[in-house]
Structures are given as structure tokens and as C-alpha cells.
């Protein structure tokens, strides 16, 4: 049983409401942070905890905070990135739905540490009901004097605003998010300058993921060292993983980092194994943007060790045989799933969501989607496979923001690991008309090891 | 001042200069092509990615290379920076890829395009493109529309460089057109059709690197290489009044801003000068304008015509 730092209280009835949350010890971290600690102490504590961004990149949060341009001539802002739209990732939604006060607690402490008096939560537009929940929780916090002027008599004031997005995945990228928050078109911009120097309204700004911020409260209560003792190596603490696909128990799980992937998939505490007694074929381990891995490579690293759920272990093997922890969207495929269809589906998503600014991403995602559509619908050619690899390679690394890479990796990795499925589609166009044609693809015995 | 080395040539430039500007100071073949950056307009650049270069050493303090290719138009130089443009195969390959991306949805209708002969995309394709296409899917298609009484928009040809958006933002008092939708369905359009009407709106024609925005008063009148560019000026109370008149015999076929060797206008001009003064008597003629860019207009033509005895 791993420790549940974020989700320990989820099962308490009525935990969404302020009185119940407070009764369970909520907002004690705010009292401790604002009354007993200085902003520098808080940043030190977060640095000590080894907390890394949970939004996808895994950048150390304490380090990010220490980069903030602290000149007092401009206001500072904290922006909470709640634009969770990555296919496969639904952990922030779970957290905001069930523990809105945990997020607000984290926001107050983080804003205090960063010297911000205004804080925005940028919520994905489709989460309409969550906006209501958050606003209710914020109102309760105002009523109980944890927000507004002179919080707890310390002289520190903070306002939190919830801003709904308009349904664009790209607005999860931090610079696009800031543009969108200003009311402009959500186009990412070139970094540097980083938001820590020039962010919202050209003022120093920190953008953090919901889960990252929600973790700050517990870190203040338990102390950075204690938090750092959980986990493995540089991947400290716990992480929410949203598991979906052909597993017995889909859902959001809090795991201690360092848990072997095998245990996560097969233990009853978590995914509970593959549904209907089928075999495991592949896993996308960190949301649609990360490379897909076949069963044998996701369960063990190329060196034959068990693959663990940590930032480092996931990357082992580089791009040839590794993947990334990403945002923790864990999609599991059984032997009946068609990897071509899956790749086409992901690419369709990226084609739709590219902001369209840079040529490789705008044109390349559309190109890949059209070719994949043809292959999946029985009109592919043998040369299409190499064409896809070449287009993916030419998008990768040549764009403004990482969406271009995120669109290229799923295609490149699917072809690397499941080339025979693409070939099978091209050689057997007759199967492609059936919705369940994933079952019909004959796998050459040597090419793939099911688990 | 900081020292930067581009393709083994060193130059001292002011702090904060972009790599592309430093390269333009050196001049010649090592200047990366630019399709979206426009030095006269603020905030342009970074989008088309044709100007990608490799930074082999970031600075003398931190000599590590930058992990990815960077857009030279939007990356400031640092002291001791070492940049590779045409000396790096990686850069040339990437540039080839970008040209391919820019062309897959382009209609390639140069034979009927008014921009042909002075089109940045044509030049770029000649220099960096490949002869055959690997793209077999359908191309984007839009109807050509009139935006205002002077400007024609062929969205098929647009490369989404945003220059026209910045022109409208920075030169006119109100921008009434913009980028709509996203991804490969992104298009330039007006908020209400036919409303681009402003003293300086005609500058989008000069800024547009391709034939997406063309001059309706010059539509299908002539191929540009049959015309003689002549510098001319007039007293104008709205703009500088310094233009290039494109003449055929004694007739002015069209007026544009004076473009420098990078294809950028020296100064923006107003719509009155551009569209409504097409008579010889409206202008003081200064003399032939030398078009320095490598394009079919200048293919050896004027240098030989003007100075037959030199060289
Ligand atoms: C295309 C794209 C989409 C992104 N979407 C999200 C998102 O939905 N939520 C999120 O927290 N971070 C997202 N990110 C990452 C953010 O840019 C940023 O790194 C993150 O919010 C930083 O927070 P962290 O340090 O707490 O992880 C996205 C990045 C990219 C490139
Ligand atoms: S990579 Fe794609 S999403 Fe990112 S800025 Fe470029 S076009 Fe937009
Ligand atoms: S119309 Fe021309 S200037 Fe405007 S974005 Fe398209 S190519 Fe660029
Ligand atoms: S000119 Fe630099 S990216 Fe377009």
C-alpha cells in the first residue's frame, strides 16, 4: 500500500465543502506557511522535497520558482494550468472534482512564496461543471478569510480567479496559455524570454500544473525531507496516474514513484490486470504525446531490469526503446487493438489541435493524418511507411513549441515497434473495412512478445 | 558590442541583435532566407522556420551547443556565439524539409500568379526545394476573394507568415482582418468581407512574401519582369511619397514601396500613392531602380543594361 498524500481524504463524505475539509485538518499548511515561514523558507522546503512538475516536462518546481524575477517594480503572477486535454490524462480533473480545497491551499502557499497577489486558474473550457465547483470552493475560502485582504492577519492579500479556456489543447502550453489568458489567440511564443521574466502582461509569472500545486500543501506539513524520502532517486514523492484502456480497473491512482510498471498493471490494488484474460500488447505510458512501447519494453528496460514508474526509468533506452512519464496518462492496449488505427486517431487529434503557426507542425500533422487515414482505410502503399517516418523526423525539433514533437513521436514509435501492422494493412486492404480488424492482424511470431 | 561567428566569418554587432540581422550585416550566401520575419515590423518572425540555423557554441561563457536548431530571426546573439548556416548539413536538410512543408498545400499556380518573378517562395524553392513532390493527398482550396476595393486575397497561396497581420496592427489604426481557425485549416480573412480600407492597408501587398495578397489595380496587367522599375517620388502629406513605379513604355502599371535586397520595403507608403497616382505627371522620376535580389526580374538584366562598359 503506497502512501496517499493527495488522495488520502477523497473517500471522506462531503470533503469538497470547506467545513468538512477544515475538520480533517485542511488549511493547516496555510497557517503554518503564512504565520511561521518566510517565502524563502517555503521555496527552500519545496526545493528540498525534490518535487518535479507534474504537467509533463518534469522540471524541478523549486528551481523554477527560484528563477522568478523578483524585482518589486512589477506585480508577480501565479497561474495554475488546469487545461488538461491530453488524450489519456484525466488526473487534474479528478483532483479538482474531489479535492478543490487542496488546490486552493496550494495556490495560497505558492502565491505567498512567489510574492504574487493575484492568481489565475486556467481551466479547460469543457470542464464547465468544475468551474462551478472551483468557484464555490473559492467563495468558501473568501468567507473564511483564507483569501482576500490580510489573510490570517499577516497583511498578505491574495485573489484567485478562475478563467475558462475555449477548448484548445494548445492552450495547455504555458506561453499559449498566457496569451489566451490575456484574451488573445492562443499561439505559443518562442522561449526565451521565459515566463519567469516575461509572462502574463509582461510581468514575471510562474505556470504550474494543478497536481504540482496541490502537492505544495502536504509538503509544507510533512517537510521537504520527508517528502523526498518517498520515491526513487530524483523522482520523489507520489504521482497521480490516470489509467485507461483494456484493464480491469480503469481510474486515477496515486502511486509512490518507483513502483514497477508490472505491479501497476497487474496488481489488484491498481489496474487489476488485462480485461477478459487477454494478453498485453502495448502501453502509452504518459499521455498521447509520448512514444508507445510494446509489452516487453514497457515491463522491462532494454537492460533487462524491471521498468519503474519514475521519470528516469521510463526514459531508459532513449527514443529507440524508451518513453516518458509525461503527464501520467496510462493507456493500455490488449492484443485485439490495432496500432495503426490508434496512431491515426492520435495524429487526427494533433492535426486538429496544432495552432498552425509553424510550417512543419501545421503542414506536417495534416500530411501524416491524411497518409495514416489512407493506410487505415485500405488505400495505403508500401512507400507510405517510410514517408511517414521521414515526415515525422522533419517535424521533430523544428517547431516553436513541443506540440510538433508530440505529434511526431507517436507516429515514429508506432512504426518503429509495430511496422508489420502497417505492412499488414497495406497488403490486406480487405480487412480494413471491419471495425474490429485489430483482431485479424496476423502477428509474425518473432516480432512481438505479448505478456 | 558582441562578437559572433557565422559560417566561419566573424563580425561585431550590438548586444541584442538577432542572428539573422548579424548575418545580413555580413551579407552574401550565408544569410538565412526569411519568409516571415520583416525587420520593419515589430514582433514578426519565428513562424515559418526557414531561417533555422545551428548554434554550435552558445557563447564564450557557455560553449555548449544549443540542443535544437533555432530560428535565427528570433534568437539574439551572445558574445562568442558560433553559428552554422550553410556549413551545416543538418541546417540545409531542415531547410529543405521546411520548403517541402510550405509547398505541399501550395497550388503552384505561378503561371497565373501576379507575384511570380518577385515571389520569396519561388526563390526559396529554386534554392532549397526538390524537383518532385512526395505529396499525393488533396490540397487546400479556397475561393479567391476581394478584401476591399484594392486588394485580392488568394488564400490558396498563403504561407501563414502573419506579416499582413502585423502590418495592419502596426500601420493602420484598426485591424479588420486576421488569422482565423487553427492548424491546417487556418486562414487569413476579414471580419466582415470587403472592409479592408485604410490609408495604409496596401502595404500588406508588399509585405506578403507570396501571391496571397495582390494589387487589384494591377491584376493580370503584365508579368513583372516585362516592367521597368523606376524610383519616383511626390509630395505626399500621408507618407514619405518615395516609391518604385513599374513602367511599360511611358505608362505606369503599378506602384510599390522601394524594396531592398532582402525584399523588405525601405519605407511604407500610403494607399493614395500606391493605387491612385498612375500618371507620369504625378511623379518626379529619379531613375532606374536596381533590384538586387536573385529573382527573374533582375536576372542580370539591369546591371548589364545600365552599365554596359563596366565589367
Ligand atoms: C502542447 C502542450 C500541451 C500542454 N498541456 C498541458 C496541460 O494540459 N496541463 C499542464 O499542466 N501542462 C501542460 N503542458 C505543459 C506546460 O507547458 C507547462 O510545462 C506546465 O504547465 C508546467 O507546470 P509544471 O512545472 O507544474 O509541470 C503542455 C505543454 C505542451 C507543449
Ligand atoms: S509546434 Fe505546432 S502548436 Fe506549437 S507553435 Fe508550432 S504550429 Fe503551434
Ligand atoms: S496573406 Fe501573405 S502576408 Fe498574410 S499571412 Fe498569408 S502569406 Fe503572410
Ligand atoms: S524568418 Fe525566421 S522563422 Fe520565419
mmCIF file with all atom_site columns, C-alpha atoms in Angstrom, chain A residues 178-309:
data_model
loop_
_atom_site.group_PDB
_atom_site.id
_atom_site.type_symbol
_atom_site.label_atom_id
_atom_site.label_alt_id
_atom_site.label_comp_id
_atom_site.label_asym_id
_atom_site.label_entity_id
_atom_site.label_seq_id
_atom_site.pdbx_PDB_ins_code
_atom_site.Cartn_x
_atom_site.Cartn_y
_atom_site.Cartn_z
_atom_site.occupancy
_atom_site.B_iso_or_equiv
_atom_site.pdbx_formal_charge
_atom_site.auth_seq_id
_atom_site.auth_comp_id
_atom_site.auth_asym_id
_atom_site.auth_atom_id
_atom_site.pdbx_PDB_model_num
ATOM 1   C CA . UNK A 1 178 ? -0.702  33.172  -21.033 1.00 0.00 ? 178 UNK A CA 1
ATOM 2   C CA . UNK A 1 179 ? -1.680  34.636  -24.417 1.00 0.00 ? 179 UNK A CA 1
ATOM 3   C CA . UNK A 1 180 ? -5.103  33.093  -24.112 1.00 0.00 ? 180 UNK A CA 1
ATOM 4   C CA . UNK A 1 181 ? -5.475  34.407  -20.587 1.00 0.00 ? 181 UNK A CA 1
ATOM 5   C CA . UNK A 1 182 ? -4.798  37.895  -21.937 1.00 0.00 ? 182 UNK A CA 1
ATOM 6   C CA . UNK A 1 183 ? -7.671  37.400  -24.371 1.00 0.00 ? 183 UNK A CA 1
ATOM 7   C CA . UNK A 1 184 ? -5.514  36.824  -27.437 1.00 0.00 ? 184 UNK A CA 1
ATOM 8   C CA . UNK A 1 185 ? -5.216  33.932  -29.832 1.00 0.00 ? 185 UNK A CA 1
ATOM 9   C CA . UNK A 1 186 ? -3.538  31.015  -28.068 1.00 0.00 ? 186 UNK A CA 1
ATOM 10  C CA . UNK A 1 187 ? -0.289  30.904  -30.016 1.00 0.00 ? 187 UNK A CA 1
ATOM 11  C CA . UNK A 1 188 ? 2.814   29.701  -28.193 1.00 0.00 ? 188 UNK A CA 1
ATOM 12  C CA . UNK A 1 189 ? 5.740   32.057  -28.405 1.00 0.00 ? 189 UNK A CA 1
ATOM 13  C CA . UNK A 1 190 ? 9.439   31.488  -28.594 1.00 0.00 ? 190 UNK A CA 1
ATOM 14  C CA . UNK A 1 191 ? 11.202  30.994  -25.290 1.00 0.00 ? 191 UNK A CA 1
ATOM 15  C CA . UNK A 1 192 ? 13.320  32.767  -24.054 1.00 0.00 ? 192 UNK A CA 1
ATOM 16  C CA . UNK A 1 193 ? 12.148  35.073  -22.598 1.00 0.00 ? 193 UNK A CA 1
ATOM 17  C CA . UNK A 1 194 ? 10.703  32.579  -20.169 1.00 0.00 ? 194 UNK A CA 1
ATOM 18  C CA . UNK A 1 195 ? 7.510   33.412  -18.282 1.00 0.00 ? 195 UNK A CA 1
ATOM 19  C CA . UNK A 1 196 ? 9.597   33.807  -15.125 1.00 0.00 ? 196 UNK A CA 1
ATOM 20  C CA . UNK A 1 197 ? 10.851  37.055  -16.729 1.00 0.00 ? 197 UNK A CA 1
ATOM 21  C CA . UNK A 1 198 ? 8.100   37.989  -19.135 1.00 0.00 ? 198 UNK A CA 1
ATOM 22  C CA . UNK A 1 199 ? 4.851   36.202  -18.592 1.00 0.00 ? 199 UNK A CA 1
ATOM 23  C CA . UNK A 1 200 ? 1.341   37.410  -18.053 1.00 0.00 ? 200 UNK A CA 1
ATOM 24  C CA . UNK A 1 201 ? 1.050   41.106  -19.040 1.00 0.00 ? 201 UNK A CA 1
ATOM 25  C CA . UNK A 1 202 ? 4.851   41.040  -19.445 1.00 0.00 ? 202 UNK A CA 1
ATOM 26  C CA . UNK A 1 203 ? 5.246   40.519  -15.703 1.00 0.00 ? 203 UNK A CA 1
ATOM 27  C CA . UNK A 1 204 ? 7.163   37.699  -14.009 1.00 0.00 ? 204 UNK A CA 1
ATOM 28  C CA . UNK A 1 205 ? 4.879   34.685  -13.900 1.00 0.00 ? 205 UNK A CA 1
ATOM 29  C CA . UNK A 1 206 ? 5.055   31.085  -12.777 1.00 0.00 ? 206 UNK A CA 1
ATOM 30  C CA . UNK A 1 207 ? 2.874   28.495  -14.505 1.00 0.00 ? 207 UNK A CA 1
ATOM 31  C CA . UNK A 1 208 ? 2.363   25.224  -12.677 1.00 0.00 ? 208 UNK A CA 1
ATOM 32  C CA . UNK A 1 209 ? 0.225   22.190  -13.133 1.00 0.00 ? 209 UNK A CA 1
ATOM 33  C CA . UNK A 1 210 ? -2.738  21.514  -10.808 1.00 0.00 ? 210 UNK A CA 1
ATOM 34  C CA . UNK A 1 211 ? -1.149  18.425  -9.286  1.00 0.00 ? 211 UNK A CA 1
ATOM 35  C CA . UNK A 1 212 ? 2.170   20.214  -8.718  1.00 0.00 ? 212 UNK A CA 1
ATOM 36  C CA . UNK A 1 213 ? 0.456   22.979  -6.778  1.00 0.00 ? 213 UNK A CA 1
ATOM 37  C CA . UNK A 1 214 ? -1.798  20.643  -4.860  1.00 0.00 ? 214 UNK A CA 1
ATOM 38  C CA . UNK A 1 215 ? 1.315   18.853  -3.599  1.00 0.00 ? 215 UNK A CA 1
ATOM 39  C CA . UNK A 1 216 ? 2.767   22.006  -2.054  1.00 0.00 ? 216 UNK A CA 1
ATOM 40  C CA . UNK A 1 217 ? 0.386   21.986  0.942   1.00 0.00 ? 217 UNK A CA 1
ATOM 41  C CA . UNK A 1 218 ? 1.266   18.447  2.038   1.00 0.00 ? 218 UNK A CA 1
ATOM 42  C CA . UNK A 1 219 ? 4.981   19.225  1.547   1.00 0.00 ? 219 UNK A CA 1
ATOM 43  C CA . UNK A 1 220 ? 4.730   22.145  3.961   1.00 0.00 ? 220 UNK A CA 1
ATOM 44  C CA . UNK A 1 221 ? 3.003   19.950  6.565   1.00 0.00 ? 221 UNK A CA 1
ATOM 45  C CA . UNK A 1 222 ? 5.297   16.933  6.288   1.00 0.00 ? 222 UNK A CA 1
ATOM 46  C CA . UNK A 1 223 ? 8.516   18.784  5.445   1.00 0.00 ? 223 UNK A CA 1
ATOM 47  C CA . UNK A 1 224 ? 10.553  18.593  2.273   1.00 0.00 ? 224 UNK A CA 1
ATOM 48  C CA . UNK A 1 225 ? 12.904  15.895  3.535   1.00 0.00 ? 225 UNK A CA 1
ATOM 49  C CA . UNK A 1 226 ? 10.112  13.553  4.484   1.00 0.00 ? 226 UNK A CA 1
ATOM 50  C CA . UNK A 1 227 ? 8.527   14.015  1.046   1.00 0.00 ? 227 UNK A CA 1
ATOM 51  C CA . UNK A 1 228 ? 11.836  13.385  -0.647  1.00 0.00 ? 228 UNK A CA 1
ATOM 52  C CA . UNK A 1 229 ? 12.177  10.101  1.231   1.00 0.00 ? 229 UNK A CA 1
ATOM 53  C CA . UNK A 1 230 ? 9.262   8.744   -0.795  1.00 0.00 ? 230 UNK A CA 1
ATOM 54  C CA . UNK A 1 231 ? 10.012  7.689   -4.342  1.00 0.00 ? 231 UNK A CA 1
ATOM 55  C CA . UNK A 1 232 ? 13.213  6.741   -6.071  1.00 0.00 ? 232 UNK A CA 1
ATOM 56  C CA . UNK A 1 233 ? 16.285  8.793   -6.937  1.00 0.00 ? 233 UNK A CA 1
ATOM 57  C CA . UNK A 1 234 ? 15.374  12.115  -8.491  1.00 0.00 ? 234 UNK A CA 1
ATOM 58  C CA . UNK A 1 235 ? 11.720  11.127  -8.859  1.00 0.00 ? 235 UNK A CA 1
ATOM 59  C CA . UNK A 1 236 ? 10.434  11.896  -5.398  1.00 0.00 ? 236 UNK A CA 1
ATOM 60  C CA . UNK A 1 237 ? 7.007   11.671  -3.859  1.00 0.00 ? 237 UNK A CA 1
ATOM 61  C CA . UNK A 1 238 ? 3.779   10.374  -5.234  1.00 0.00 ? 238 UNK A CA 1
ATOM 62  C CA . UNK A 1 239 ? 2.153   10.847  -8.613  1.00 0.00 ? 239 UNK A CA 1
ATOM 63  C CA . UNK A 1 240 ? -1.365  10.541  -9.888  1.00 0.00 ? 240 UNK A CA 1
ATOM 64  C CA . UNK A 1 241 ? -1.663  8.120   -12.785 1.00 0.00 ? 241 UNK A CA 1
ATOM 65  C CA . UNK A 1 242 ? -4.839  8.009   -14.824 1.00 0.00 ? 242 UNK A CA 1
ATOM 66  C CA . UNK A 1 243 ? -5.157  4.504   -16.184 1.00 0.00 ? 243 UNK A CA 1
ATOM 67  C CA . UNK A 1 244 ? -7.488  3.574   -19.008 1.00 0.00 ? 244 UNK A CA 1
ATOM 68  C CA . UNK A 1 245 ? -7.799  1.072   -21.822 1.00 0.00 ? 245 UNK A CA 1
ATOM 69  C CA . UNK A 1 246 ? -8.248  -2.690  -21.676 1.00 0.00 ? 246 UNK A CA 1
ATOM 70  C CA . UNK A 1 247 ? -7.705  -3.117  -17.935 1.00 0.00 ? 247 UNK A CA 1
ATOM 71  C CA . UNK A 1 248 ? -9.969  -4.418  -15.235 1.00 0.00 ? 248 UNK A CA 1
ATOM 72  C CA . UNK A 1 249 ? -9.949  -1.295  -13.045 1.00 0.00 ? 249 UNK A CA 1
ATOM 73  C CA . UNK A 1 250 ? -9.564  1.917   -15.020 1.00 0.00 ? 250 UNK A CA 1
ATOM 74  C CA . UNK A 1 251 ? -9.302  5.032   -12.878 1.00 0.00 ? 251 UNK A CA 1
ATOM 75  C CA . UNK A 1 252 ? -6.993  7.535   -11.204 1.00 0.00 ? 252 UNK A CA 1
ATOM 76  C CA . UNK A 1 253 ? -4.428  6.079   -8.810  1.00 0.00 ? 253 UNK A CA 1
ATOM 77  C CA . UNK A 1 254 ? -1.922  7.735   -6.559  1.00 0.00 ? 254 UNK A CA 1
ATOM 78  C CA . UNK A 1 255 ? 1.293   5.762   -6.639  1.00 0.00 ? 255 UNK A CA 1
ATOM 79  C CA . UNK A 1 256 ? 4.642   6.204   -4.976  1.00 0.00 ? 256 UNK A CA 1
ATOM 80  C CA . UNK A 1 257 ? 7.114   6.908   -7.757  1.00 0.00 ? 257 UNK A CA 1
ATOM 81  C CA . UNK A 1 258 ? 9.365   3.903   -8.241  1.00 0.00 ? 258 UNK A CA 1
ATOM 82  C CA . UNK A 1 259 ? 6.519   1.394   -8.475  1.00 0.00 ? 259 UNK A CA 1
ATOM 83  C CA . UNK A 1 260 ? 7.325   -1.208  -11.165 1.00 0.00 ? 260 UNK A CA 1
ATOM 84  C CA . UNK A 1 261 ? 5.093   -0.907  -14.222 1.00 0.00 ? 261 UNK A CA 1
ATOM 85  C CA . UNK A 1 262 ? 4.354   -4.598  -13.989 1.00 0.00 ? 262 UNK A CA 1
ATOM 86  C CA . UNK A 1 263 ? 2.939   -4.228  -10.473 1.00 0.00 ? 263 UNK A CA 1
ATOM 87  C CA . UNK A 1 264 ? 0.886   -1.250  -11.571 1.00 0.00 ? 264 UNK A CA 1
ATOM 88  C CA . UNK A 1 265 ? -0.751  -3.131  -14.412 1.00 0.00 ? 265 UNK A CA 1
ATOM 89  C CA . UNK A 1 266 ? -1.293  -6.476  -12.721 1.00 0.00 ? 266 UNK A CA 1
ATOM 90  C CA . UNK A 1 267 ? -1.846  -5.848  -9.003  1.00 0.00 ? 267 UNK A CA 1
ATOM 91  C CA . UNK A 1 268 ? -5.422  -5.750  -7.740  1.00 0.00 ? 268 UNK A CA 1
ATOM 92  C CA . UNK A 1 269 ? -4.698  -2.506  -5.894  1.00 0.00 ? 269 UNK A CA 1
ATOM 93  C CA . UNK A 1 270 ? -4.235  -0.704  -9.222  1.00 0.00 ? 270 UNK A CA 1
ATOM 94  C CA . UNK A 1 271 ? -5.220  -1.726  -12.750 1.00 0.00 ? 271 UNK A CA 1
ATOM 95  C CA . UNK A 1 272 ? -6.024  -5.328  -11.866 1.00 0.00 ? 272 UNK A CA 1
ATOM 96  C CA . UNK A 1 273 ? -4.620  -6.917  -14.986 1.00 0.00 ? 273 UNK A CA 1
ATOM 97  C CA . UNK A 1 274 ? -5.827  -7.065  -18.566 1.00 0.00 ? 274 UNK A CA 1
ATOM 98  C CA . UNK A 1 275 ? -9.564  -7.372  -19.038 1.00 0.00 ? 275 UNK A CA 1
ATOM 99  C CA . UNK A 1 276 ? -11.170 -10.657 -20.178 1.00 0.00 ? 276 UNK A CA 1
ATOM 100 C CA . UNK A 1 277 ? -7.949  -12.602 -19.729 1.00 0.00 ? 277 UNK A CA 1
ATOM 101 C CA . UNK A 1 278 ? -6.407  -11.200 -22.900 1.00 0.00 ? 278 UNK A CA 1
ATOM 102 C CA . UNK A 1 279 ? -2.732  -10.525 -23.373 1.00 0.00 ? 279 UNK A CA 1
ATOM 103 C CA . UNK A 1 280 ? -0.981  -7.167  -23.102 1.00 0.00 ? 280 UNK A CA 1
ATOM 104 C CA . UNK A 1 281 ? 0.189   -5.719  -26.394 1.00 0.00 ? 281 UNK A CA 1
ATOM 105 C CA . UNK A 1 282 ? 1.298   -2.147  -25.821 1.00 0.00 ? 282 UNK A CA 1
ATOM 106 C CA . UNK A 1 283 ? 1.213   0.790   -23.424 1.00 0.00 ? 283 UNK A CA 1
ATOM 107 C CA . UNK A 1 284 ? 1.252   4.540   -23.921 1.00 0.00 ? 284 UNK A CA 1
ATOM 108 C CA . UNK A 1 285 ? 2.653   5.497   -20.568 1.00 0.00 ? 285 UNK A CA 1
ATOM 109 C CA . UNK A 1 286 ? 2.377   9.254   -20.275 1.00 0.00 ? 286 UNK A CA 1
ATOM 110 C CA . UNK A 1 287 ? -0.471  10.599  -22.336 1.00 0.00 ? 287 UNK A CA 1
ATOM 111 C CA . UNK A 1 288 ? -0.765  10.511  -26.108 1.00 0.00 ? 288 UNK A CA 1
ATOM 112 C CA . UNK A 1 289 ? 2.378   12.608  -26.684 1.00 0.00 ? 289 UNK A CA 1
ATOM 113 C CA . UNK A 1 290 ? 4.921   10.060  -25.540 1.00 0.00 ? 290 UNK A CA 1
ATOM 114 C CA . UNK A 1 291 ? 6.264   7.169   -27.619 1.00 0.00 ? 291 UNK A CA 1
ATOM 115 C CA . UNK A 1 292 ? 4.221   3.977   -27.481 1.00 0.00 ? 292 UNK A CA 1
ATOM 116 C CA . UNK A 1 293 ? 6.027   0.869   -26.210 1.00 0.00 ? 293 UNK A CA 1
ATOM 117 C CA . UNK A 1 294 ? 5.271   -2.804  -26.851 1.00 0.00 ? 294 UNK A CA 1
ATOM 118 C CA . UNK A 1 295 ? 4.605   -5.105  -23.894 1.00 0.00 ? 295 UNK A CA 1
ATOM 119 C CA . UNK A 1 296 ? 8.122   -6.430  -23.386 1.00 0.00 ? 296 UNK A CA 1
ATOM 120 C CA . UNK A 1 297 ? 9.736   -2.987  -23.451 1.00 0.00 ? 297 UNK A CA 1
ATOM 121 C CA . UNK A 1 298 ? 7.257   -1.334  -21.102 1.00 0.00 ? 298 UNK A CA 1
ATOM 122 C CA . UNK A 1 299 ? 7.641   -4.051  -18.483 1.00 0.00 ? 299 UNK A CA 1
ATOM 123 C CA . UNK A 1 300 ? 11.409  -4.154  -18.582 1.00 0.00 ? 300 UNK A CA 1
ATOM 124 C CA . UNK A 1 301 ? 14.141  -1.851  -19.782 1.00 0.00 ? 301 UNK A CA 1
ATOM 125 C CA . UNK A 1 302 ? 16.446  -2.867  -22.637 1.00 0.00 ? 302 UNK A CA 1
ATOM 126 C CA . UNK A 1 303 ? 18.999  -3.859  -19.984 1.00 0.00 ? 303 UNK A CA 1
ATOM 127 C CA . UNK A 1 304 ? 16.546  -6.406  -18.641 1.00 0.00 ? 304 UNK A CA 1
ATOM 128 C CA . UNK A 1 305 ? 15.692  -4.614  -15.392 1.00 0.00 ? 305 UNK A CA 1
ATOM 129 C CA . UNK A 1 306 ? 12.139  -4.003  -14.314 1.00 0.00 ? 306 UNK A CA 1
ATOM 130 C CA . UNK A 1 307 ? 10.849  -0.726  -15.680 1.00 0.00 ? 307 UNK A CA 1
ATOM 131 C CA . UNK A 1 308 ? 9.732   1.540   -12.848 1.00 0.00 ? 308 UNK A CA 1
ATOM 132 C CA . UNK A 1 309 ? 7.306   4.433   -12.913 1.00 0.00 ? 309 UNK A CA 1
#
